[in-house]
Amino acid sequence: MNADPRGSQDTPEFPDESESERGRRASVELPMTAKLCRQCLKLAEVQGAAITVLSSSSSRELMYATDSVAQHLDELQFTGGDGPCVDAFTTERPMFCNDTSSDSANDIWPGFASEADKAGVGSVFAFPLRGGGDVFGVLELYRLDPIGLDDEQIELATASAAAISMAILAELPVTGDLDAGMLVNAFHRPEVNQAVG
């Protein structure tokens, strides 16, 4: 792989909370989910991943991020309202941004693609998380280089998303009435209940 000039660009300030603390918290409360996410990095040959649970395209909860870049990409998409993760949730299909600096990526995701490119990210891939027949979240993967996933990597990432879906549903305990918003999760925000309920 040739070195990509993106790495030399000024990178934005990433969220204050370190990945290690966020990762440790999620790993304690969602151990299987975190483990499957880390395994997916190797299987799909990507640099980072995030898992987000949503109740709408504008109401979401970041459950796990492998690093601050993955956390930043999640924040960009759901505060800006566009990006592969938003589209994977609304269309219920995988979404692929193979080159964040391309004209097509900027046409499809004008707010997200340029900011991801500035952050040194070359490609972003999003896979819906399903519970029953409903999509309740997204697995997001990224590469520093603008290289798409091959067929085998897409198949492995899809299988990982299915396994992660089952793990999240098993590991998010409910205390009391599900409809009353009593879902406990790694970040203790009750609105996650709306997504998985």
Tab-separated table of C-alpha atoms in Angstrom:
chain	number	residue	atom	x	y	z
A	1	MET	CA	0.000	0.000	0.000
A	2	ASN	CA	1.314	3.429	-0.879
A	3	ALA	CA	1.455	6.036	1.833
A	4	ASP	CA	-1.519	8.351	1.679
A	5	PRO	CA	-0.907	12.090	2.094
A	6	ARG	CA	-3.917	12.332	4.394
A	7	GLY	CA	-1.773	11.499	7.401
A	8	SER	CA	0.145	14.747	7.038
A	9	GLN	CA	-2.974	16.907	7.196
A	10	ASP	CA	-3.922	18.798	10.303
A	11	THR	CA	-6.263	16.573	12.254
A	12	PRO	CA	-9.158	17.950	14.254
A	13	GLU	CA	-9.423	17.849	18.001
A	14	PHE	CA	-11.012	14.532	18.896
A	15	PRO	CA	-13.360	14.070	21.863
A	16	ASP	CA	-11.788	14.617	25.285
A	17	GLU	CA	-12.658	11.181	26.634
A	18	SER	CA	-9.852	8.811	25.722
A	19	GLU	CA	-10.588	5.694	23.756
A	20	SER	CA	-8.954	3.566	26.393
A	21	GLU	CA	-11.367	4.675	29.113
A	22	ARG	CA	-14.405	4.446	26.834
A	23	GLY	CA	-13.200	1.105	25.540
A	24	ARG	CA	-12.612	-0.218	29.057
A	25	ARG	CA	-16.055	0.886	30.204
A	26	ALA	CA	-17.755	-0.783	27.244
A	27	SER	CA	-15.548	-3.861	27.557
A	28	VAL	CA	-16.657	-4.311	31.176
A	29	GLU	CA	-20.357	-3.767	30.549
A	30	LEU	CA	-20.561	-5.154	26.996
A	31	PRO	CA	-17.687	-7.663	26.910
A	32	MET	CA	-18.913	-9.863	24.051
A	33	THR	CA	-19.946	-6.868	21.939
A	34	ALA	CA	-16.530	-5.254	22.424
A	35	LYS	CA	-14.709	-8.519	21.719
A	36	LEU	CA	-16.644	-9.131	18.489
A	37	CYS	CA	-15.991	-5.576	17.365
A	38	ARG	CA	-12.249	-5.947	17.928
A	39	GLN	CA	-12.273	-9.273	16.055
A	40	CYS	CA	-14.041	-7.590	13.140
A	41	LEU	CA	-11.066	-5.240	12.727
A	42	LYS	CA	-8.826	-8.185	11.896
A	43	LEU	CA	-11.370	-10.009	9.753
A	44	ALA	CA	-12.251	-6.989	7.599
A	45	GLU	CA	-8.706	-5.569	7.715
A	46	VAL	CA	-9.763	-2.111	8.861
A	47	GLN	CA	-8.150	0.307	11.316
A	48	GLY	CA	-11.122	1.111	13.537
A	49	ALA	CA	-14.774	0.525	14.329
A	50	ALA	CA	-17.711	1.911	16.240
A	51	ILE	CA	-21.074	0.517	17.286
A	52	THR	CA	-24.052	2.838	17.545
A	53	VAL	CA	-27.628	2.124	18.627
A	54	LEU	CA	-30.333	4.403	17.222
A	55	SER	CA	-33.980	5.158	17.765
A	56	SER	CA	-34.025	7.597	14.827
A	57	SER	CA	-31.464	9.042	12.416
A	58	SER	CA	-30.942	11.938	14.840
A	59	SER	CA	-31.196	10.083	18.184
A	60	ARG	CA	-28.358	7.693	18.802
A	61	GLU	CA	-26.039	6.265	21.423
A	62	LEU	CA	-22.415	5.356	20.751
A	63	MET	CA	-21.986	2.019	22.499
A	64	TYR	CA	-18.382	1.248	21.648
A	65	ALA	CA	-15.523	2.814	19.682
A	66	THR	CA	-12.131	1.235	19.142
A	67	ASP	CA	-10.397	4.610	19.076
A	68	SER	CA	-10.919	8.364	19.066
A	69	VAL	CA	-11.061	8.486	15.257
A	70	ALA	CA	-14.007	6.056	15.180
A	71	GLN	CA	-15.673	8.112	17.898
A	72	HIS	CA	-15.082	11.313	15.893
A	73	LEU	CA	-16.553	9.782	12.712
A	74	ASP	CA	-19.667	8.738	14.620
A	75	GLU	CA	-20.060	12.225	16.045
A	76	LEU	CA	-19.603	13.854	12.625
A	77	GLN	CA	-22.379	11.810	11.066
A	78	PHE	CA	-25.000	12.094	13.728
A	79	THR	CA	-24.481	15.766	14.519
A	80	GLY	CA	-24.241	16.669	10.825
A	81	GLY	CA	-27.077	14.395	9.745
A	82	ASP	CA	-25.318	12.717	6.820
A	83	GLY	CA	-22.861	9.903	6.270
A	84	PRO	CA	-22.753	6.172	5.554
A	85	CYS	CA	-24.008	5.272	9.060
A	86	VAL	CA	-27.057	7.518	8.794
A	87	ASP	CA	-27.880	6.017	5.388
A	88	ALA	CA	-27.252	2.432	6.543
A	89	PHE	CA	-29.781	2.995	9.312
A	90	THR	CA	-32.433	4.706	7.172
A	91	THR	CA	-32.098	2.440	4.103
A	92	GLU	CA	-31.402	-0.726	6.140
A	93	ARG	CA	-28.591	-1.608	3.723
A	94	PRO	CA	-24.778	-1.546	3.975
A	95	MET	CA	-23.201	1.694	2.789
A	96	PHE	CA	-19.687	2.152	1.416
A	97	CYS	CA	-17.652	5.324	1.107
A	98	ASN	CA	-14.539	3.966	-0.599
A	99	ASP	CA	-12.786	7.326	-0.924
A	100	THR	CA	-13.743	10.249	1.308
A	101	SER	CA	-11.944	12.701	-0.976
A	102	SER	CA	-13.832	11.676	-4.139
A	103	ASP	CA	-16.356	13.914	-5.867
A	104	SER	CA	-19.016	11.203	-5.595
A	105	ALA	CA	-18.561	10.903	-1.812
A	106	ASN	CA	-18.820	14.672	-1.453
A	107	ASP	CA	-21.947	14.694	-3.617
A	108	ILE	CA	-23.621	11.982	-1.530
A	109	TRP	CA	-22.374	13.075	1.920
A	110	PRO	CA	-21.265	16.715	1.548
A	111	GLY	CA	-20.982	17.455	5.253
A	112	PHE	CA	-19.359	14.198	6.267
A	113	ALA	CA	-16.943	13.221	3.479
A	114	SER	CA	-14.784	16.340	3.544
A	115	GLU	CA	-14.538	16.294	7.345
A	116	ALA	CA	-13.615	12.596	7.365
A	117	ASP	CA	-10.973	13.323	4.719
A	118	LYS	CA	-9.581	16.168	6.857
A	119	ALA	CA	-9.371	13.752	9.785
A	120	GLY	CA	-7.114	11.480	7.717
A	121	VAL	CA	-9.734	8.802	7.034
A	122	GLY	CA	-9.740	7.367	3.524
A	123	SER	CA	-12.792	5.095	3.559
A	124	VAL	CA	-15.821	4.367	5.754
A	125	PHE	CA	-18.217	1.403	5.698
A	126	ALA	CA	-21.486	0.988	7.597
A	127	PHE	CA	-23.487	-2.199	8.250
A	128	PRO	CA	-26.985	-2.252	9.795
A	129	LEU	CA	-27.513	-4.045	13.109
A	130	ARG	CA	-30.777	-5.996	13.206
A	131	GLY	CA	-32.979	-7.324	15.961
A	132	GLY	CA	-35.675	-9.490	14.474
A	133	GLY	CA	-36.573	-7.713	11.258
A	134	ASP	CA	-35.816	-4.224	12.544
A	135	VAL	CA	-32.635	-2.199	12.262
A	136	PHE	CA	-31.663	-0.775	15.644
A	137	GLY	CA	-28.080	0.297	15.063
A	138	VAL	CA	-25.000	0.415	12.874
A	139	LEU	CA	-21.529	-1.120	12.800
A	140	GLU	CA	-19.127	1.443	11.343
A	141	LEU	CA	-15.671	0.554	10.029
A	142	TYR	CA	-12.955	2.798	8.664
A	143	ARG	CA	-9.638	2.632	6.860
A	144	LEU	CA	-6.980	5.302	6.716
A	145	ASP	CA	-6.387	4.533	3.047
A	146	PRO	CA	-9.081	5.043	0.376
A	147	ILE	CA	-9.489	1.338	-0.334
A	148	GLY	CA	-12.847	-0.434	-0.554
A	149	LEU	CA	-13.642	-3.775	1.051
A	150	ASP	CA	-13.350	-6.821	-1.184
A	151	ASP	CA	-16.155	-9.385	-1.423
A	152	GLU	CA	-14.740	-11.617	1.296
A	153	GLN	CA	-14.258	-8.685	3.674
A	154	ILE	CA	-17.833	-7.518	3.043
A	155	GLU	CA	-19.081	-11.025	3.828
A	156	LEU	CA	-17.020	-11.157	7.039
A	157	ALA	CA	-18.146	-7.685	8.120
A	158	THR	CA	-21.776	-8.622	7.447
A	159	ALA	CA	-21.392	-11.754	9.575
A	160	SER	CA	-19.719	-9.680	12.290
A	161	ALA	CA	-22.622	-7.216	12.265
A	162	ALA	CA	-25.068	-10.105	12.745
A	163	ALA	CA	-23.056	-11.490	15.671
A	164	ILE	CA	-22.670	-8.037	17.233
A	165	SER	CA	-26.429	-7.494	16.938
A	166	MET	CA	-27.108	-10.627	18.972
A	167	ALA	CA	-24.430	-9.724	21.517
A	168	ILE	CA	-25.790	-6.217	22.098
A	169	LEU	CA	-29.333	-7.484	22.580
A	170	ALA	CA	-28.074	-10.085	25.046
A	171	GLU	CA	-25.830	-7.683	26.960
A	172	LEU	CA	-28.103	-4.669	27.354
A	173	PRO	CA	-30.094	-5.553	30.467
A	174	VAL	CA	-33.551	-4.190	31.089
A	175	THR	CA	-34.566	-3.095	34.574
A	176	GLY	CA	-38.285	-2.626	34.894
A	177	ASP	CA	-40.578	-1.893	31.967
A	178	LEU	CA	-38.769	-1.700	28.611
A	179	ASP	CA	-41.210	0.960	27.423
A	180	ALA	CA	-40.427	3.089	30.464
A	181	GLY	CA	-36.861	3.660	29.289
A	182	MET	CA	-35.106	1.549	31.926
A	183	LEU	CA	-32.446	0.061	29.663
A	184	VAL	CA	-29.010	0.044	31.280
A	185	ASN	CA	-26.025	0.306	28.947
A	186	ALA	CA	-22.362	1.220	28.945
A	187	PHE	CA	-23.146	4.924	28.986
A	188	HIS	CA	-26.372	4.790	31.019
A	189	ARG	CA	-28.617	6.748	28.669
A	190	PRO	CA	-32.194	5.462	28.814
A	191	GLU	CA	-33.116	6.584	25.289
A	192	VAL	CA	-31.224	3.571	23.926
A	193	ASN	CA	-34.324	1.639	24.998
A	194	GLN	CA	-36.304	3.224	22.172
A	195	ALA	CA	-33.919	1.774	19.611
A	196	VAL	CA	-33.788	-1.806	20.800
A	197	GLY	CA	-37.373	-1.912	22.106
